[in-house]
Short mmCIF file of C-alpha atoms in Angstrom, two decimals:
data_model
loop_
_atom_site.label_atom_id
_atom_site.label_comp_id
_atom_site.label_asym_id
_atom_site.label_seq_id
_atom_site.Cartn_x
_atom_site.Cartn_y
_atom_site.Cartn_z
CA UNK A 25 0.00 0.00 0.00
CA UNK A 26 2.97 2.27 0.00
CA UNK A 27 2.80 3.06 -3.42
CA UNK A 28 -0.56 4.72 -3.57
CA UNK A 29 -0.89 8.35 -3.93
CA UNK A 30 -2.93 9.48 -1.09
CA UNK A 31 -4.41 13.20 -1.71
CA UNK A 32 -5.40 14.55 2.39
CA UNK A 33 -8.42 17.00 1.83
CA UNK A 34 -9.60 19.30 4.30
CA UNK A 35 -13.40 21.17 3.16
CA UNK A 36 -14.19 24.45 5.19
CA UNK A 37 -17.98 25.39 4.53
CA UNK A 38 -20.75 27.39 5.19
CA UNK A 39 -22.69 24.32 7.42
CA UNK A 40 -23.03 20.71 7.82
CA UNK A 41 -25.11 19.62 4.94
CA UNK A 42 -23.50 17.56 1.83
CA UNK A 43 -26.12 18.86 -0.25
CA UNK A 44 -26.74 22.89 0.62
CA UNK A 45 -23.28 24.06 2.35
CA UNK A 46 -21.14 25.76 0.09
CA UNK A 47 -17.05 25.24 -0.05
CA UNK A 48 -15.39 28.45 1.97
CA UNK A 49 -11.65 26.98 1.96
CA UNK A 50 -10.21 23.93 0.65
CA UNK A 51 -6.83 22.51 1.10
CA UNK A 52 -5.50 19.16 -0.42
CA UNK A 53 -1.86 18.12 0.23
CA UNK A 54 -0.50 15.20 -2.16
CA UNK A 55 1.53 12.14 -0.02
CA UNK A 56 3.18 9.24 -1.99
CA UNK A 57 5.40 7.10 -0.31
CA UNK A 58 5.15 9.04 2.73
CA UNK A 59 6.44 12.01 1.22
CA UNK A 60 4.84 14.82 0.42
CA UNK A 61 4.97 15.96 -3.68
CA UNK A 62 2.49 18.90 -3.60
CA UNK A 63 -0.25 21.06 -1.81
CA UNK A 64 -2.63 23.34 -3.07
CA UNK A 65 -5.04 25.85 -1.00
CA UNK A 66 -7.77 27.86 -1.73
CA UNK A 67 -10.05 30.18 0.20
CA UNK A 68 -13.35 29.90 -2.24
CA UNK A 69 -16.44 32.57 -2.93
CA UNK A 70 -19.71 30.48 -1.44
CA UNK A 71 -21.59 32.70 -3.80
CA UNK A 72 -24.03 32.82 -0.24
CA UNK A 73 -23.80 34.53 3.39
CA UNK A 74 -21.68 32.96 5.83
CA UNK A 75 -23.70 32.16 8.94
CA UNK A 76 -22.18 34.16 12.22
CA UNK A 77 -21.26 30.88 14.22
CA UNK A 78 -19.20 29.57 11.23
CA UNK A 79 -17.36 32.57 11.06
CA UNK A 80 -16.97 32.17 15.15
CA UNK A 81 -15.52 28.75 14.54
CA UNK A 82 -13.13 29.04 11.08
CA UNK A 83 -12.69 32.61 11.47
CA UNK A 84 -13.70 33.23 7.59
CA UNK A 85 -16.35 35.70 6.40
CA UNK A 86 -17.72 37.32 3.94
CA UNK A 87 -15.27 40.39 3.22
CA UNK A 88 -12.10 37.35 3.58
CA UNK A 89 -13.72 35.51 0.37
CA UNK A 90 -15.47 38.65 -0.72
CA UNK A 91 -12.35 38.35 -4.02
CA UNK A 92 -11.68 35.04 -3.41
CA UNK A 93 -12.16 32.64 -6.71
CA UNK A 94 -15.65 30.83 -7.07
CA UNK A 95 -15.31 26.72 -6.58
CA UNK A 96 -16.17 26.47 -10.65
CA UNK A 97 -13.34 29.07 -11.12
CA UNK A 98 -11.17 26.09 -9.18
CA UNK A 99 -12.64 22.93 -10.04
CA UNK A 100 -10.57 21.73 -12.80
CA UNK A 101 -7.10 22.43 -10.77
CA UNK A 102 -8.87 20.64 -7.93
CA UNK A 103 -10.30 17.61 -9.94
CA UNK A 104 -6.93 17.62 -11.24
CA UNK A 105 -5.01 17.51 -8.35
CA UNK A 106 -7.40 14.88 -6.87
CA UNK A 107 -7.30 12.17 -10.05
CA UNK A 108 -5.60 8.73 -9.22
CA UNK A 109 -5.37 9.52 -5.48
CA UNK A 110 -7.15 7.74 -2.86
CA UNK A 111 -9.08 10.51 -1.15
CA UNK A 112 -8.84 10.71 2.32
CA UNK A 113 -10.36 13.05 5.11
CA UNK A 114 -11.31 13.04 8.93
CA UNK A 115 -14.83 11.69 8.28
CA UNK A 116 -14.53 11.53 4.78
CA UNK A 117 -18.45 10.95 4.51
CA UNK A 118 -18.88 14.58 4.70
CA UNK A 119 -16.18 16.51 2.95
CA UNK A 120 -15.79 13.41 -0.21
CA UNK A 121 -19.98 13.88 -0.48
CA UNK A 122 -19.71 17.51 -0.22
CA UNK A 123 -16.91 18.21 -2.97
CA UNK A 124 -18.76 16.08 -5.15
CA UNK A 125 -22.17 17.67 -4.53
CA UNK A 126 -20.08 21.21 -5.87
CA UNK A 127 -18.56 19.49 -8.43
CA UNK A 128 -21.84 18.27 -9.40
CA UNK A 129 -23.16 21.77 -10.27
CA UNK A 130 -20.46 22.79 -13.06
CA UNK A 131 -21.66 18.92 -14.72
CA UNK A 132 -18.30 17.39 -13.70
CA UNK A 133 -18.41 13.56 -12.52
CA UNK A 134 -16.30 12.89 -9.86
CA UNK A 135 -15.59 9.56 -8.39
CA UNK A 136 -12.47 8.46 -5.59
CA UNK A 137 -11.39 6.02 -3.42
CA UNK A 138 -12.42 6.99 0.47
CA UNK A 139 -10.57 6.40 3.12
CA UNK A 140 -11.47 8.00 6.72
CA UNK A 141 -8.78 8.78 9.55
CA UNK A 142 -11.55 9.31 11.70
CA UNK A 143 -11.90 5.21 11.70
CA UNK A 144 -8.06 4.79 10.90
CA UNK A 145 -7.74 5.95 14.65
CA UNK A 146 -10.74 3.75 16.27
CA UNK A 147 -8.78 0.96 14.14
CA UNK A 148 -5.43 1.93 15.99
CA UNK A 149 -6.62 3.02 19.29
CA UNK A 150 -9.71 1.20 20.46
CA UNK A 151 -9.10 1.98 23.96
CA UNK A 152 -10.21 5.50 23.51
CA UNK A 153 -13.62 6.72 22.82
CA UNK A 154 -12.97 10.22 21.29
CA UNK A 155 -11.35 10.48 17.69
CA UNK A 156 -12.10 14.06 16.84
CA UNK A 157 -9.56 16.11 15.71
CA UNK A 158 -9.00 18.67 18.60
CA UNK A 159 -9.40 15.05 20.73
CA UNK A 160 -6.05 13.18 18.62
CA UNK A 161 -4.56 16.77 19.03
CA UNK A 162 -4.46 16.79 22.71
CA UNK A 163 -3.76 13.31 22.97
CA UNK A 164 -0.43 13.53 20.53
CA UNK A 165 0.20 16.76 21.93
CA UNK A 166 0.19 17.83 18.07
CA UNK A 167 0.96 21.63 17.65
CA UNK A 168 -1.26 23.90 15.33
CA UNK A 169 -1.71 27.46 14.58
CA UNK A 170 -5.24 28.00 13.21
CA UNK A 171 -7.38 24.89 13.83
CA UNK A 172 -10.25 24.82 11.19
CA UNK A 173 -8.90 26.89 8.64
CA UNK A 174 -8.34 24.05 5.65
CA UNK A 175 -4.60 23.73 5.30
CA UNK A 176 -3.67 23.44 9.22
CA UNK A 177 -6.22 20.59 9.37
CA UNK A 178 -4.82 18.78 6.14
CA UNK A 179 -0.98 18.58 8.24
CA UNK A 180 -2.91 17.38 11.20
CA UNK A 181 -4.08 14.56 8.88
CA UNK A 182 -0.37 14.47 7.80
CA UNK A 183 1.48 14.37 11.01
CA UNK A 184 -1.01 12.14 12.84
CA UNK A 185 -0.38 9.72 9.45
CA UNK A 186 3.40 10.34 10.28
CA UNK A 187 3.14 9.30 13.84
CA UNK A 188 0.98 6.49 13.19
CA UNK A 189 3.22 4.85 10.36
CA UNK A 190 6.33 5.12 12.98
CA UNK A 191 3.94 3.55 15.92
CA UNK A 192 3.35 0.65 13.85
CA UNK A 193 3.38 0.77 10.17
CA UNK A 194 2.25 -2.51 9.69
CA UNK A 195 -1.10 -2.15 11.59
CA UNK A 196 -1.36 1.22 10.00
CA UNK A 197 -1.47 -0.44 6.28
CA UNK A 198 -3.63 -3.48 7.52
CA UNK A 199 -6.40 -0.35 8.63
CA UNK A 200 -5.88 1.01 5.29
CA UNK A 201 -6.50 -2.00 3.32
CA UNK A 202 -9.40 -2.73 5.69
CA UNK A 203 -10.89 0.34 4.42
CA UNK A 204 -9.93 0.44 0.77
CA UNK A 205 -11.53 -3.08 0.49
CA UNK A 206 -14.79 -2.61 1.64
CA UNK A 207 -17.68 0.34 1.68
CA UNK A 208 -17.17 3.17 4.73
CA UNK A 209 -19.16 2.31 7.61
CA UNK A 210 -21.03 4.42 9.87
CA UNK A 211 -18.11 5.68 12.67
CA UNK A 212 -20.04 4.01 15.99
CA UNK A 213 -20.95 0.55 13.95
CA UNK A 214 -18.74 -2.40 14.71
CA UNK A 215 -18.07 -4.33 11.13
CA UNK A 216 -18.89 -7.55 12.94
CA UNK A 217 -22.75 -6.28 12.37
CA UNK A 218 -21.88 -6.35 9.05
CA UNK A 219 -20.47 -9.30 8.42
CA UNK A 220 -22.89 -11.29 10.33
CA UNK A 221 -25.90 -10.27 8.57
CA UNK A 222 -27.10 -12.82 6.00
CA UNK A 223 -27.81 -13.22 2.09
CA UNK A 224 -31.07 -14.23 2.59
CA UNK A 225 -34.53 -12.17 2.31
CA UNK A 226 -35.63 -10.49 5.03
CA UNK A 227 -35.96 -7.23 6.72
CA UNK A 228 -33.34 -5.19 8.70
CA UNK A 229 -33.41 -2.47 11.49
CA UNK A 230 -31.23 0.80 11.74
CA UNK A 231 -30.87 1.60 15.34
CA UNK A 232 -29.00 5.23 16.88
CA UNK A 233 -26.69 4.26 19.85
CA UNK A 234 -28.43 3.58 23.01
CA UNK A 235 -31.61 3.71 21.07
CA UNK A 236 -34.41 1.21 21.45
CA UNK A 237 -36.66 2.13 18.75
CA UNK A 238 -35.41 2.01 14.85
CA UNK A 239 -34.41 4.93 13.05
CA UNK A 240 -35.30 3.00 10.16
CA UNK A 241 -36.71 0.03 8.46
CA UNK A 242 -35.87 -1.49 5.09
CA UNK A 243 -36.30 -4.97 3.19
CA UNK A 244 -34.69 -6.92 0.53
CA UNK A 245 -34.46 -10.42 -1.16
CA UNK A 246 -30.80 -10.07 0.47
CA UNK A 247 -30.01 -8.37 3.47
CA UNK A 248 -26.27 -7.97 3.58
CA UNK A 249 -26.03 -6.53 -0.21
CA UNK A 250 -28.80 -4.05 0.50
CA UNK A 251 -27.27 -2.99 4.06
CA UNK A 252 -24.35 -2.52 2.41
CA UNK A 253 -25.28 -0.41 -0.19
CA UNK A 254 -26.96 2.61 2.02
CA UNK A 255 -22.81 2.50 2.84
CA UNK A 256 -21.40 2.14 -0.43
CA UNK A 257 -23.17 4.96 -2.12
CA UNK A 258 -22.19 8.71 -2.13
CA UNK A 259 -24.60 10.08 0.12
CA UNK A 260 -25.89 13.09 -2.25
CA UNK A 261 -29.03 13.33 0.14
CA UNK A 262 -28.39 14.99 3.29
CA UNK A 263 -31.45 13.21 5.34
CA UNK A 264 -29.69 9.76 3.98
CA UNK A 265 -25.76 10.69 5.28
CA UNK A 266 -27.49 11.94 8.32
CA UNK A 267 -29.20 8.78 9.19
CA UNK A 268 -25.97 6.54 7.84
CA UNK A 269 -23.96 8.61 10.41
CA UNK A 270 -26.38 7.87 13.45
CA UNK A 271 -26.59 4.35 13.04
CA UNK A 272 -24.20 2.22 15.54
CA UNK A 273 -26.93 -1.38 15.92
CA UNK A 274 -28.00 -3.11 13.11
CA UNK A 275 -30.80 -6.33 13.91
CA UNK A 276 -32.37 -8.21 11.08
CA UNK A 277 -35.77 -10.52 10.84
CA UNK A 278 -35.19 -13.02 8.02
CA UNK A 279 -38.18 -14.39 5.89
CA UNK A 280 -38.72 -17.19 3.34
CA UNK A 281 -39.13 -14.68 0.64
CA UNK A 282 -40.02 -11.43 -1.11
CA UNK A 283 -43.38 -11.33 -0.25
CA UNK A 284 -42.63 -12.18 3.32
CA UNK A 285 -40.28 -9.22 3.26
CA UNK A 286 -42.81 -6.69 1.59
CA UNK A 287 -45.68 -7.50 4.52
CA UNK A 288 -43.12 -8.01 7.33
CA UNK A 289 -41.18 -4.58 7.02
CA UNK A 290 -44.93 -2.62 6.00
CA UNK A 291 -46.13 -4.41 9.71
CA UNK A 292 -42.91 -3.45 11.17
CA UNK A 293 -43.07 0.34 10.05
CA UNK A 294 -46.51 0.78 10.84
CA UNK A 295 -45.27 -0.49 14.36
CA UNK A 296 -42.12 1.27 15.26
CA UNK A 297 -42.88 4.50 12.93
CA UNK A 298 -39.05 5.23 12.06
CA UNK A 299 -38.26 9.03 11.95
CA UNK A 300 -36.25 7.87 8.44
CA UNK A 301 -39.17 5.82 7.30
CA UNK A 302 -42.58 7.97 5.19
CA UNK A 303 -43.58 5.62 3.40
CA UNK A 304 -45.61 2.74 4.56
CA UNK A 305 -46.61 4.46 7.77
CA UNK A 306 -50.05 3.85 9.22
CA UNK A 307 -52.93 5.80 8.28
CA UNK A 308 -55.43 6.25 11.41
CA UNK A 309 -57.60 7.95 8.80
CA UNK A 310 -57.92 8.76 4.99
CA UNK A 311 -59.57 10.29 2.51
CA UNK A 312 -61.53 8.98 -0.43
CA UNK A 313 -63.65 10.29 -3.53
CA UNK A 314 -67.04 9.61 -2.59
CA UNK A 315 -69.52 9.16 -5.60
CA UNK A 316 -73.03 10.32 -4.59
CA UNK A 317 -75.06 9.13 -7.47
CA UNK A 318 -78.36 11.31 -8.61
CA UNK A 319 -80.99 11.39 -10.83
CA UNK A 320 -79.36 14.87 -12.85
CA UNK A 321 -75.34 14.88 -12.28
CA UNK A 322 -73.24 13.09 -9.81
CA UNK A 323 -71.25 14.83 -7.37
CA UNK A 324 -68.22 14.11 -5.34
CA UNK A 325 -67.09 14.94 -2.27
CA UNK A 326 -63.64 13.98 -0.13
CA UNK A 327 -64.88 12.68 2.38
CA UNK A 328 -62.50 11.38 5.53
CA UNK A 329 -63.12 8.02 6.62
CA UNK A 330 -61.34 5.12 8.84
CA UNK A 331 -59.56 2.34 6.81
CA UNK A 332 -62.12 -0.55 7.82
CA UNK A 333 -64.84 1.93 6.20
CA UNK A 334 -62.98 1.64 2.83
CA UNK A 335 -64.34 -2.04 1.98
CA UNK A 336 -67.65 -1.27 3.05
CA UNK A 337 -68.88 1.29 0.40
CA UNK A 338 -69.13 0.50 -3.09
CA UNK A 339 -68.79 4.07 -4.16
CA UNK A 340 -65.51 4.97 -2.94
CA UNK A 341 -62.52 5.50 -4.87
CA UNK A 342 -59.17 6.02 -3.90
CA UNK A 343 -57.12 5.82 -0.67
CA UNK A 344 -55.40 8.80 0.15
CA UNK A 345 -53.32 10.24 3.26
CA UNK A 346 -54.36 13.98 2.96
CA UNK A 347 -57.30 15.97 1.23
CA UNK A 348 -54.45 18.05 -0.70
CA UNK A 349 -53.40 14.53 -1.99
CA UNK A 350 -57.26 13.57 -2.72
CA UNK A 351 -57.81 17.42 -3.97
CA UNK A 352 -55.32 17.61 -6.63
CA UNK A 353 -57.19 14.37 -8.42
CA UNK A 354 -60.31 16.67 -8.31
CA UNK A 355 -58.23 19.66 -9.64
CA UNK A 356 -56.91 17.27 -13.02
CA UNK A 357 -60.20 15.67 -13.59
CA UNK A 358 -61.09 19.94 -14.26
CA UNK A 359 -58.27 20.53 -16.72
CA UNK A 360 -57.74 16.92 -18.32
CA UNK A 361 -61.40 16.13 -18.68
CA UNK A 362 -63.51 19.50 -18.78
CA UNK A 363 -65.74 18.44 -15.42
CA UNK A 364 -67.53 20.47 -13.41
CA UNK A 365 -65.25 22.46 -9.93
CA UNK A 366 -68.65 22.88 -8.40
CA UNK A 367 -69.57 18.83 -8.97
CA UNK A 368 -66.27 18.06 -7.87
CA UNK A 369 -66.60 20.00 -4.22
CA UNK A 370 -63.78 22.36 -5.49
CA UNK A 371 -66.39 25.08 -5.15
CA UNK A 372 -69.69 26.04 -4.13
CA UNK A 373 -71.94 28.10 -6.46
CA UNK A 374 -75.23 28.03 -8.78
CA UNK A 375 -73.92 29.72 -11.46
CA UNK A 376 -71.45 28.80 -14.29
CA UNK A 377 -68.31 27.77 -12.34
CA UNK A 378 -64.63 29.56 -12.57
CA UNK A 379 -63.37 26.76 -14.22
CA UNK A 380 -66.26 27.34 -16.99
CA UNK A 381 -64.97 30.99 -17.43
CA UNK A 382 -61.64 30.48 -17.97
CA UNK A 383 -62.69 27.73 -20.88
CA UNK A 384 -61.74 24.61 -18.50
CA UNK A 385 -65.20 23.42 -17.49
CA UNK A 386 -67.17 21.95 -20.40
CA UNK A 387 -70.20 23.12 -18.66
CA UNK A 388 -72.07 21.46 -17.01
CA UNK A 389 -72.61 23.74 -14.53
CA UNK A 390 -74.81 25.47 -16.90
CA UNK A 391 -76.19 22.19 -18.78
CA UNK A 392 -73.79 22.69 -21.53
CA UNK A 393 -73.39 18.91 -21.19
CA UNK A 394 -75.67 16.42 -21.56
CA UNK A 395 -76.13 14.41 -17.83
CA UNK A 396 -75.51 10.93 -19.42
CA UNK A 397 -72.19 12.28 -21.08
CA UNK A 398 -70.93 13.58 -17.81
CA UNK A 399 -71.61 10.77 -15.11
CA UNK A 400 -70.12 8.05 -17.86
CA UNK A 401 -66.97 10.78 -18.01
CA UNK A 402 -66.77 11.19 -14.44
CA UNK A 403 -67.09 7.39 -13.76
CA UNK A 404 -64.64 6.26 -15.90
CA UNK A 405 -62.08 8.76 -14.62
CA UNK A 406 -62.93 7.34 -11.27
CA UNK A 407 -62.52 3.67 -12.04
CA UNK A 408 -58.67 3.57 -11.77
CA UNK A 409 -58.76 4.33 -8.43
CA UNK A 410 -60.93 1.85 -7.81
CA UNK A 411 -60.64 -1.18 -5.35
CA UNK A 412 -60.48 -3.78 -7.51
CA UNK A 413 -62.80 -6.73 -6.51
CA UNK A 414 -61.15 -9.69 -4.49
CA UNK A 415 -61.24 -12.38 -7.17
CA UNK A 416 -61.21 -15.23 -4.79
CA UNK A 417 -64.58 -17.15 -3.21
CA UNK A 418 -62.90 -17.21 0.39
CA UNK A 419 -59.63 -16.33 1.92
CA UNK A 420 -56.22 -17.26 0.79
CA UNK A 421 -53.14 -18.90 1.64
CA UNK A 422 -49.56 -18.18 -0.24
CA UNK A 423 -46.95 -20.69 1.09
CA UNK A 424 -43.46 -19.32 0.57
CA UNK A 425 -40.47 -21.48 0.86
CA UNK A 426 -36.81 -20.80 0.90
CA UNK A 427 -34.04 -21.77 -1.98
CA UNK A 428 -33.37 -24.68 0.18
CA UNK A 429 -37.42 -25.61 0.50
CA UNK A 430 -36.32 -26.27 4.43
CA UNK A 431 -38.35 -22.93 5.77
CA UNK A 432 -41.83 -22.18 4.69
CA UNK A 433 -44.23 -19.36 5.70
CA UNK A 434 -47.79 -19.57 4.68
CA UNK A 435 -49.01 -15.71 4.38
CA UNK A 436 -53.04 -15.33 4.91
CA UNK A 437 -55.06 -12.70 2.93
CA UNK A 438 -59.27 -12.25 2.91
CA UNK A 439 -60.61 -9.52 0.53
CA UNK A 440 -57.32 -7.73 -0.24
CA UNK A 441 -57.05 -7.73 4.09
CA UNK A 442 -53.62 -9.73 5.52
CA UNK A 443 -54.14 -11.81 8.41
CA UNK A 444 -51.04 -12.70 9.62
CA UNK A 445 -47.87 -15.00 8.94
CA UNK A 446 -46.93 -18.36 10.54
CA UNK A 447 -44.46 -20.64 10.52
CA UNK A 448 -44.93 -23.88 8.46
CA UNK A 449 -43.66 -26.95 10.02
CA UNK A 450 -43.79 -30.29 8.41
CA UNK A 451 -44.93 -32.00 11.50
CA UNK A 452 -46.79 -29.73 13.49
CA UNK A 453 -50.59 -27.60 12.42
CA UNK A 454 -50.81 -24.61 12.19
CA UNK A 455 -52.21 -22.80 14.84
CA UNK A 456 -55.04 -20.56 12.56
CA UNK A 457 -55.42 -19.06 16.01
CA UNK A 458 -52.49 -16.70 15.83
CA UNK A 459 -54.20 -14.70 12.85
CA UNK A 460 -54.91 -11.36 13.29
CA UNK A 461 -58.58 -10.35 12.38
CA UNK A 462 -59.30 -8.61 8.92
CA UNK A 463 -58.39 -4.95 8.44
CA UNK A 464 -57.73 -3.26 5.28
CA UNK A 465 -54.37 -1.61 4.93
CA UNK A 466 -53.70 0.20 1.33
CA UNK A 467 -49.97 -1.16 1.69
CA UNK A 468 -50.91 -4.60 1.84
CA UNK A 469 -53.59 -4.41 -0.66
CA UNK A 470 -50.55 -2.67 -3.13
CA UNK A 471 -48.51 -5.71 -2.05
CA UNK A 472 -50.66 -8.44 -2.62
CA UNK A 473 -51.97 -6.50 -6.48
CA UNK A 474 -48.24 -6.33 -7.81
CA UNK A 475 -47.51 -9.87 -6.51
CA UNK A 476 -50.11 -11.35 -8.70
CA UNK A 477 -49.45 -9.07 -11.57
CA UNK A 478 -46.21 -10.62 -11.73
CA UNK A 479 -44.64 -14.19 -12.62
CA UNK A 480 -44.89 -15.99 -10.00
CA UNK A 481 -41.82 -16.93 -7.71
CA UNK A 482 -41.05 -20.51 -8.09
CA UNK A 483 -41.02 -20.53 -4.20
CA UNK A 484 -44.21 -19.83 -3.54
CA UNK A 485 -47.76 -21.53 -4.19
CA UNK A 486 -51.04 -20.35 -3.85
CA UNK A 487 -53.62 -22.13 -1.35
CA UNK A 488 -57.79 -21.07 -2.02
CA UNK A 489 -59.55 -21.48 1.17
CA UNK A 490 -63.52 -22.06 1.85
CA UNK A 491 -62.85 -20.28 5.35
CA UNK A 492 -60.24 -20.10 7.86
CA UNK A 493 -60.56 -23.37 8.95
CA UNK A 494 -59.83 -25.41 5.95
CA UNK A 495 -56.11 -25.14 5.69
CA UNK A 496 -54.70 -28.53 4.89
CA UNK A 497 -52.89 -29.96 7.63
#
């Protein structure tokens, strides 16, 4: 590992986020073979304010950049400088995320090996618990002039790499490799977690340190490659670095399958409610399109209803988790098909509508339009949100077994509703008991419509039940 060409970069900015802070210094200092061959440094122009407390901490304001180059004056010297060097940084997440977020916005790709001193030292020195900067300062007794201004912090990088490679060189290269081989981890997550989790479908659970609740929830047909991707990536969303750098527990639930997956981690979400998790959370109410049929025109109104209502009325249509959501299919159905704002419940009125004025409406607000013609337009524009009918006598069973047909889970669904999971074991019943009772959820009913639009998995068969209690033994 000697050989490489390691490039130490050191990002001031104008806050913490990869995606919205703006480069205010950067410094990048070239080492092969221990040596250093070149260093380049650069206040930069944000092109923005520069908030009070940053200027408290790095000492750099507005009137110190005020003629100071913009990054896209820079960038080609920079991606220059940077080419065929690993790319390292004390936490690296943020300032390798950040530079390419600015590169980014002149339409210049940039890609680098990562490699993070702030784990290079938890690698070396596991005994201690604090691996910040002004922390391995104090504790090498390292001497700098003007701590967070770009350059300084680049030879702190540089003499802590120094004093490291004469500690133990060897151990020093074996950390290095460790990283260069594999994606970065989150700081305060042990890579056993890692490597323990398995190839198999399931679902797996972020957790913050001494946190009992997820962060967040996810799925996958195979747990380890999809954990490790929310590390391999570059982070361009700030909410997604943010949670990566919180998590330090990671638990998984495995299943037999996909669709064991898809209903576990909705249940699971629904459950915990992650603060990194908005999809899939549970709906205490919604809103619908309800159809009021009449003798003249049919109306609509959103109406807000509880999610067991939603199989009970034959004239609603649509499941939706706010009345903006529910509105704006009201507010197309006005410029797409011509119907009436006033029908629709946009507005109240018994004259010609705005929508009419303005040429949108076809009119029947003013029985421009024939009755007939506008309930069949209305109704058809309805029927794709539609609950499509449950196209089984009775309930269902869908038996799901593993690639080595030793686990199976039987999954069990009654108009579009899922009751529950169990565990199928060749010797023992199954105890029907342990089902929940029916309650429509929108996610499972998405869940269950996309699983029989597709192929179906070779794993998996599909049981039709008179009732409950006719599952063969």
């Amino acid at each position: 590992m000697s050989d490489q060409t390691y490039a130490f970069v050191d990002i001031e900015t104008t806050g913490s986020s990869p995606t919205t802070s703006r480069i205010t210094e950067v410094a990048i200092i070239i080492m092969r073979d221990h040596e250093v061959i070149d260093t380049f440094q650069s206040l930069v122009n944000p092109e923005t304010s520069i908030p009070a407390f940053i200027t408290k901490v790095t000492g750099i304001d507005e009137q110190l950049v005020k003629h100071a180059p913009t990054f896209g004056e820079i960038a080609q010297t920079v991606w220059e400088k940077l080419q065929d060097c690993i790319f390292v940084a004390h936490n690296v997440r943020f300032d390798y995320g950040l530079l390419k977020n600015e590169f980014k916005r002149y339409d210049i790709e940039f890609s680098a090996k990562t490699l993070c001193t702030v784990k290079l030292s938890r690698q070396l020195y596991p005994e201690h618990s604090r691996h910040g900067l002004d922390a391995l300062v104090q504790r090498f007794n390292l001497n700098v002039e003007n701590r967070h201004r770009a350059l300084d912090d680049c030879q702190l990088m540089i003499d802590l790499w120094g004093l490291w490679h004469e500690a133990d060189s060897e151990n020093l290269m074996h950390s290095v490799k460790q990283q260069l081989r594999g994606p970065i981890l989150p700081k305060n997550l042990a890579p056993e977690q890692v490597e323990n989790l398995p190839r198999t479908p399931g679902v797996y659970y972020f957790y913050a340190e001494k946190d009992s609740i997820p962060i967040y929830i996810g799925k996958s047909v195979d747990i380890r490659k999809r954990v490790l991707s929310h590390f391999s990536g570059d982070h361009l969303s700030s909410k997604q670095a943010k949670m990566v750098g919180q998590i330090a527990h990671i638990d998984f639930h495995q299943t037999t399958g996909e669709l064991g997956a898809l209903l576990h981690e909705a249940e699971q979400i629904k459950e915990y409610l992650p603060v990194y998790n908005r999809q899939l959370r549970r709906m205490k109410t919604m809103y619908t399109l309800h159809l009021q049929e009449t003798a003249d025109y049919h109306t609509v109104e959103i109406k807000e209803i509880e999610p067991f209502e939603f199989l009970q009325h034959k004239n609603y249509y649509g499941s939706f988790r706010s009345q903006r959501d529910a509105k704006k299919v009201l507010e197309n159905f006005v410029v797409e098909l011509g119907l009436c704002e006033q029908g629709l419940g946009l507005s109240k009125g018994s004259a010609a509508c705005f929508s009419h004025q303005l040429g949108k409406c076809h009119g029947a607000c003013v029985g421009k339009v024939l009755p007939v013609k506008y309930n069949f337009t209305l109704q058809q524009a309805l029927a794709k949100y539609k609950l499509k009918d449950w196209w089984f006598t009775g309930p269902i069973a869908i038996k799901e077994s593993d690639d080595s047909q030793e686990r199976s889970q039987v999954h069990f669904f009654d108009q579009w509703c899922y009751l529950g999971t169990l565990e199928a074991q060749s010797d023992e019943p199954l105890n029907l008991g342990d089902l929940h009772p029916p309650k429509f959820d929108m996610d499972h009913y998405k869940i269950l419509q996309r699983f029989f639009r597709q192929p179906r998995p070779i794993n998996t068969e599909l049981i039709k039940l008179e009732s409950l209690q006719t599952y063969p033994q």
